[in-house]
mmCIF file of C-alpha atoms in Angstrom:
data_model
loop_
_atom_site.group_PDB
_atom_site.id
_atom_site.type_symbol
_atom_site.label_atom_id
_atom_site.label_comp_id
_atom_site.label_asym_id
_atom_site.label_seq_id
_atom_site.Cartn_x
_atom_site.Cartn_y
_atom_site.Cartn_z
ATOM 1 C CA GLU A 29 -77.957 -7.223 13.028
ATOM 2 C CA ALA A 30 -74.547 -9.307 11.923
ATOM 3 C CA GLY A 31 -71.533 -7.248 12.715
ATOM 4 C CA VAL A 32 -68.599 -6.344 10.573
ATOM 5 C CA ALA A 33 -66.631 -9.796 9.550
ATOM 6 C CA GLN A 34 -63.079 -10.327 8.867
ATOM 7 C CA SER A 35 -61.217 -13.326 8.285
ATOM 8 C CA PRO A 36 -58.588 -14.598 8.969
ATOM 9 C CA ARG A 37 -58.403 -13.922 12.424
ATOM 10 C CA TYR A 38 -54.589 -15.074 12.511
ATOM 11 C CA LYS A 39 -51.487 -14.945 9.832
ATOM 12 C CA ILE A 40 -47.972 -15.905 10.100
ATOM 13 C CA ILE A 41 -46.011 -15.454 7.113
ATOM 14 C CA GLU A 42 -42.545 -14.509 6.536
ATOM 15 C CA LYS A 43 -41.151 -11.138 4.949
ATOM 16 C CA ARG A 44 -41.149 -10.739 1.542
ATOM 17 C CA GLN A 45 -43.935 -13.415 1.301
ATOM 18 C CA SER A 46 -47.571 -11.715 0.085
ATOM 19 C CA VAL A 47 -50.826 -12.124 2.212
ATOM 20 C CA ALA A 48 -54.734 -10.634 2.112
ATOM 21 C CA PHE A 49 -57.362 -9.902 4.362
ATOM 22 C CA TRP A 50 -61.196 -10.089 3.911
ATOM 23 C CA CYS A 51 -63.901 -8.084 5.163
ATOM 24 C CA ASN A 52 -67.599 -7.950 5.265
ATOM 25 C CA PRO A 53 -69.106 -4.998 6.427
ATOM 26 C CA ILE A 54 -72.340 -4.474 8.246
ATOM 27 C CA SER A 55 -75.099 -5.010 5.697
ATOM 28 C CA GLY A 56 -76.409 -1.363 4.180
ATOM 29 C CA HIS A 57 -72.792 0.323 4.885
ATOM 30 C CA ALA A 58 -71.798 2.269 2.160
ATOM 31 C CA THR A 59 -68.808 3.227 4.043
ATOM 32 C CA LEU A 60 -65.639 0.997 4.695
ATOM 33 C CA TYR A 61 -62.382 1.633 6.357
ATOM 34 C CA TRP A 62 -59.121 -0.335 6.865
ATOM 35 C CA TYR A 63 -56.833 0.564 9.908
ATOM 36 C CA GLN A 64 -53.693 -0.678 10.789
ATOM 37 C CA GLN A 65 -53.097 -0.893 15.038
ATOM 38 C CA ILE A 66 -49.309 -1.611 15.936
ATOM 39 C CA LEU A 67 -49.408 -3.066 19.352
ATOM 40 C CA GLY A 68 -49.251 -0.379 22.158
ATOM 41 C CA GLN A 69 -50.456 2.049 19.420
ATOM 42 C CA GLY A 70 -53.941 3.762 18.511
ATOM 43 C CA PRO A 71 -55.564 2.339 14.947
ATOM 44 C CA LYS A 72 -54.059 4.787 12.377
ATOM 45 C CA LEU A 73 -56.638 4.613 8.754
ATOM 46 C CA LEU A 74 -55.044 3.281 5.937
ATOM 47 C CA ILE A 75 -57.641 3.385 3.317
ATOM 48 C CA GLN A 76 -61.551 4.564 3.108
ATOM 49 C CA PHE A 77 -63.856 3.396 0.571
ATOM 50 C CA GLN A 78 -67.633 5.192 0.169
ATOM 51 C CA ASN A 79 -69.346 2.306 -1.951
ATOM 52 C CA ASN A 80 -66.716 1.224 -4.562
ATOM 53 C CA GLY A 81 -64.522 4.281 -4.624
ATOM 54 C CA VAL A 82 -61.781 5.447 -2.923
ATOM 55 C CA VAL A 83 -62.401 8.185 -0.862
ATOM 56 C CA ASP A 84 -58.979 8.521 1.044
ATOM 57 C CA ASP A 85 -55.870 6.577 0.693
ATOM 58 C CA SER A 86 -53.342 8.985 1.608
ATOM 59 C CA GLN A 87 -51.639 7.080 4.285
ATOM 60 C CA LEU A 88 -51.180 3.864 2.428
ATOM 61 C CA PRO A 89 -47.858 2.757 1.772
ATOM 62 C CA LYS A 90 -48.976 1.970 -2.231
ATOM 63 C CA ASP A 91 -45.708 0.486 -2.853
ATOM 64 C CA ARG A 92 -46.462 -2.908 -0.960
ATOM 65 C CA PHE A 93 -50.295 -2.618 -0.274
ATOM 66 C CA SER A 94 -53.446 -2.595 -2.033
ATOM 67 C CA ALA A 95 -56.931 -2.573 -1.453
ATOM 68 C CA GLU A 96 -60.136 -3.301 -3.576
ATOM 69 C CA ARG A 97 -64.014 -3.367 -2.906
ATOM 70 C CA LEU A 98 -65.171 -4.274 -6.186
ATOM 71 C CA LYS A 99 -68.995 -4.616 -5.519
ATOM 72 C CA GLY A 100 -69.326 -2.021 -3.095
ATOM 73 C CA VAL A 101 -69.770 -4.444 -0.225
ATOM 74 C CA ASP A 102 -66.675 -7.318 0.449
ATOM 75 C CA SER A 103 -63.431 -5.817 0.614
ATOM 76 C CA THR A 104 -60.115 -7.345 0.140
ATOM 77 C CA LEU A 105 -56.356 -5.865 1.690
ATOM 78 C CA LYS A 106 -53.230 -6.999 0.176
ATOM 79 C CA ILE A 107 -49.485 -6.736 0.976
ATOM 80 C CA GLN A 108 -47.066 -7.545 -1.619
ATOM 81 C CA PRO A 109 -43.880 -8.243 -0.376
ATOM 82 C CA ALA A 110 -44.747 -8.010 3.454
ATOM 83 C CA LYS A 111 -42.400 -6.267 5.822
ATOM 84 C CA LEU A 112 -41.250 -7.100 9.540
ATOM 85 C CA GLU A 113 -42.757 -3.566 10.413
ATOM 86 C CA ASP A 114 -46.128 -4.861 8.940
ATOM 87 C CA SER A 115 -47.092 -7.168 12.027
ATOM 88 C CA ALA A 116 -49.913 -5.300 13.425
ATOM 89 C CA VAL A 117 -53.620 -6.057 13.587
ATOM 90 C CA TYR A 118 -55.524 -5.034 10.579
ATOM 91 C CA LEU A 119 -59.016 -3.338 11.378
ATOM 92 C CA CYS A 120 -62.153 -3.033 9.269
ATOM 93 C CA ALA A 121 -65.033 -0.863 9.843
ATOM 94 C CA SER A 122 -68.253 0.375 8.287
ATOM 95 C CA THR A 123 -70.812 3.068 8.861
ATOM 96 C CA GLN A 124 -73.441 5.009 6.653
ATOM 97 C CA LEU A 125 -74.530 8.169 6.616
ATOM 98 C CA ARG A 126 -77.649 9.339 8.709
ATOM 99 C CA GLY A 127 -79.597 12.293 7.831
ATOM 100 C CA GLY A 128 -76.581 13.707 5.710
ATOM 101 C CA ARG A 129 -74.154 13.095 8.717
ATOM 102 C CA TYR A 130 -71.775 10.039 9.418
ATOM 103 C CA ASN A 131 -73.418 7.664 12.160
ATOM 104 C CA GLU A 132 -70.764 5.673 14.346
ATOM 105 C CA GLN A 133 -67.960 3.505 13.156
ATOM 106 C CA PHE A 134 -68.278 -0.245 13.912
ATOM 107 C CA PHE A 135 -65.225 -2.433 14.078
ATOM 108 C CA GLY A 136 -64.312 -6.293 13.131
ATOM 109 C CA PRO A 137 -62.482 -8.424 15.347
ATOM 110 C CA GLY A 138 -59.094 -7.669 13.263
ATOM 111 C CA THR A 139 -56.701 -9.930 11.761
ATOM 112 C CA ARG A 140 -53.703 -10.548 13.385
ATOM 113 C CA LEU A 141 -50.599 -10.509 10.909
ATOM 114 C CA THR A 142 -46.880 -11.492 12.336
ATOM 115 C CA VAL A 143 -43.989 -11.298 9.507
ATOM 116 C CA LEU A 144 -41.141 -13.132 10.698
ATOM 117 C CA LYS B 28 -50.727 18.306 13.188
ATOM 118 C CA GLN B 29 -54.151 16.890 14.573
ATOM 119 C CA GLU B 30 -53.421 14.642 17.546
ATOM 120 C CA VAL B 31 -55.422 13.084 20.477
ATOM 121 C CA THR B 32 -53.937 12.308 23.934
ATOM 122 C CA GLN B 33 -55.050 10.002 26.270
ATOM 123 C CA ILE B 34 -54.102 10.636 30.239
ATOM 124 C CA PRO B 35 -53.615 8.242 32.239
ATOM 125 C CA ALA B 36 -51.934 5.667 29.674
ATOM 126 C CA ALA B 37 -52.895 3.023 32.847
ATOM 127 C CA LEU B 38 -55.434 3.254 35.783
ATOM 128 C CA SER B 39 -56.114 0.372 38.508
ATOM 129 C CA VAL B 40 -59.001 0.924 40.578
ATOM 130 C CA PRO B 41 -60.941 -1.210 43.016
ATOM 131 C CA GLU B 42 -64.265 -2.472 42.294
ATOM 132 C CA GLY B 43 -67.103 0.145 42.774
ATOM 133 C CA GLU B 44 -65.158 3.210 42.273
ATOM 134 C CA ASN B 45 -66.399 5.584 40.242
ATOM 135 C CA LEU B 46 -63.460 6.755 37.646
ATOM 136 C CA VAL B 47 -62.698 9.634 35.032
ATOM 137 C CA LEU B 48 -60.652 8.759 31.817
ATOM 138 C CA ASN B 49 -59.508 12.147 29.565
ATOM 139 C CA CYS B 50 -58.885 12.418 26.377
ATOM 140 C CA SER B 51 -57.504 15.768 24.693
ATOM 141 C CA PHE B 52 -57.196 16.756 20.926
ATOM 142 C CA THR B 53 -55.164 19.525 19.293
ATOM 143 C CA ASP B 54 -57.707 20.374 17.104
ATOM 144 C CA SER B 55 -60.782 22.030 18.173
ATOM 145 C CA ALA B 56 -62.273 21.843 14.840
ATOM 146 C CA ILE B 57 -63.965 18.549 15.204
ATOM 147 C CA TYR B 58 -66.554 16.399 13.352
ATOM 148 C CA ASN B 59 -67.437 13.984 16.316
ATOM 149 C CA LEU B 60 -65.786 12.289 18.658
ATOM 150 C CA GLN B 61 -65.864 8.230 19.677
ATOM 151 C CA TRP B 62 -65.150 6.206 22.669
ATOM 152 C CA PHE B 63 -64.242 2.653 22.363
ATOM 153 C CA ARG B 64 -63.404 -0.288 24.688
ATOM 154 C CA GLN B 65 -60.913 -2.869 23.157
ATOM 155 C CA ASP B 66 -60.220 -6.048 25.079
ATOM 156 C CA PRO B 67 -57.081 -8.347 24.872
ATOM 157 C CA GLY B 68 -56.624 -9.184 21.244
ATOM 158 C CA LYS B 69 -60.209 -8.250 20.405
ATOM 159 C CA GLY B 70 -61.575 -5.414 17.882
ATOM 160 C CA LEU B 71 -62.870 -1.959 19.017
ATOM 161 C CA THR B 72 -66.401 -1.841 20.386
ATOM 162 C CA SER B 73 -67.992 1.317 20.097
ATOM 163 C CA LEU B 74 -69.340 2.848 23.602
ATOM 164 C CA LEU B 75 -70.291 6.539 22.707
ATOM 165 C CA LEU B 76 -70.888 9.137 20.041
ATOM 166 C CA ILE B 77 -70.745 12.738 20.671
ATOM 167 C CA GLN B 78 -71.629 14.791 17.613
ATOM 168 C CA SER B 79 -69.742 18.289 17.394
ATOM 169 C CA SER B 80 -72.799 20.126 18.358
ATOM 170 C CA GLN B 81 -73.437 17.694 21.546
ATOM 171 C CA ARG B 82 -72.039 18.261 24.981
ATOM 172 C CA GLU B 83 -72.669 14.853 26.390
ATOM 173 C CA GLN B 84 -73.531 11.687 25.754
ATOM 174 C CA THR B 85 -74.920 8.458 28.382
ATOM 175 C CA SER B 86 -75.553 4.909 28.093
ATOM 176 C CA GLY B 87 -75.798 2.747 31.198
ATOM 177 C CA ARG B 88 -72.961 3.420 33.328
ATOM 178 C CA LEU B 89 -71.033 5.555 31.015
ATOM 179 C CA ASN B 90 -71.021 8.990 30.186
ATOM 180 C CA ALA B 91 -69.337 10.851 27.797
ATOM 181 C CA SER B 92 -68.608 14.610 27.797
ATOM 182 C CA LEU B 93 -67.163 17.197 25.077
ATOM 183 C CA ASP B 94 -65.784 20.357 25.208
ATOM 184 C CA LYS B 95 -64.568 21.890 21.959
ATOM 185 C CA SER B 96 -63.189 25.097 23.412
ATOM 186 C CA SER B 97 -60.916 23.583 25.794
ATOM 187 C CA GLY B 98 -59.536 20.474 23.685
ATOM 188 C CA ARG B 99 -61.119 17.868 26.044
ATOM 189 C CA SER B 100 -63.698 15.014 26.670
ATOM 190 C CA THR B 101 -63.622 12.836 29.107
ATOM 191 C CA LEU B 102 -65.476 9.370 29.774
ATOM 192 C CA TYR B 103 -67.068 8.945 33.499
ATOM 193 C CA ILE B 104 -67.552 5.422 34.472
ATOM 194 C CA ALA B 105 -69.547 4.874 37.480
ATOM 195 C CA ALA B 106 -69.707 1.956 39.950
ATOM 196 C CA SER B 107 -66.942 0.204 37.943
ATOM 197 C CA GLN B 108 -66.923 -3.488 38.013
ATOM 198 C CA PRO B 109 -64.177 -6.168 37.181
ATOM 199 C CA GLY B 110 -65.752 -6.685 33.478
ATOM 200 C CA ASP B 111 -64.935 -2.974 32.511
ATOM 201 C CA SER B 112 -61.381 -3.813 32.876
ATOM 202 C CA ALA B 113 -59.894 -3.192 29.287
ATOM 203 C CA THR B 114 -58.253 -0.588 27.226
ATOM 204 C CA TYR B 115 -60.466 2.547 26.603
ATOM 205 C CA LEU B 116 -59.670 4.370 23.557
ATOM 206 C CA CYS B 117 -60.652 7.831 22.565
ATOM 207 C CA ALA B 118 -61.165 9.205 18.508
ATOM 208 C CA VAL B 119 -61.590 11.829 16.891
ATOM 209 C CA ALA B 120 -62.970 12.457 13.287
ATOM 210 C CA TYR B 121 -62.654 16.055 11.625
ATOM 211 C CA GLY B 122 -64.177 16.910 8.756
ATOM 212 C CA GLY B 123 -67.342 15.312 7.073
ATOM 213 C CA ALA B 124 -65.984 14.355 3.939
ATOM 214 C CA THR B 125 -64.577 11.188 5.819
ATOM 215 C CA ASN B 126 -65.433 10.709 9.033
ATOM 216 C CA LYS B 127 -61.594 9.610 9.442
ATOM 217 C CA LEU B 128 -60.688 8.777 12.722
ATOM 218 C CA ILE B 129 -57.832 9.833 14.782
ATOM 219 C CA PHE B 130 -56.779 7.350 17.679
ATOM 220 C CA GLY B 131 -55.309 8.185 20.992
ATOM 221 C CA THR B 132 -53.140 5.403 22.438
ATOM 222 C CA GLY B 133 -55.720 4.154 24.723
ATOM 223 C CA THR B 134 -55.855 4.386 28.452
ATOM 224 C CA LEU B 135 -55.244 0.364 30.137
ATOM 225 C CA LEU B 136 -57.957 0.026 33.205
ATOM 226 C CA ALA B 137 -57.832 -2.454 35.558
ATOM 227 C CA VAL B 138 -60.638 -3.235 38.191
ATOM 228 C CA GLN B 139 -59.740 -4.725 41.057
ATOM 229 C CA PRO B 140 -62.023 -7.192 42.514
#
């Protein structure tokens, strides 16, 4: 079974530029998450999708971050314009409901963003 | 506020030693708890998932326990190997509606050959 795929793996941009990350979850996983992991910290949830609907985006900086999952499979996360403090690893994860309970979350390799 | 704390922040042990990593959480009304491993520059690898109704889970040399009343989980690694060197993250989910994970800052483990 293929895991969660993410691209690109690395991205370097200058502040005020825009950037987009892509995620393809495990096949059949209806729930998709985007997390931000700043160096030395644990990941922090940015947004959660159930199929193509947003479940939780309370910690997404909506003035500069946006995300979509139009067909309920792939997802993109965009930052526009980027700030220095957006330098982090952006992790995508997916999971599924089994017997009415959420199963474990599986993570992709992440995209390491450096904002200069 | 729901917080997850991991102690120690870093640990160095000789190969072959049994070790315990600790995780504590402030709100005992958890949905599930998951332990992850993260290698440098890589994503997270799921090690064990403990549902709120369970007390422990085992996988190979790993055993994770959960004590909701005291707000604690431990990850026991038996007969440690240099390949176990990584950062270990504990994450707690609250509420079955989202399964959103709240992470600790991790324990950096180094197993010396």
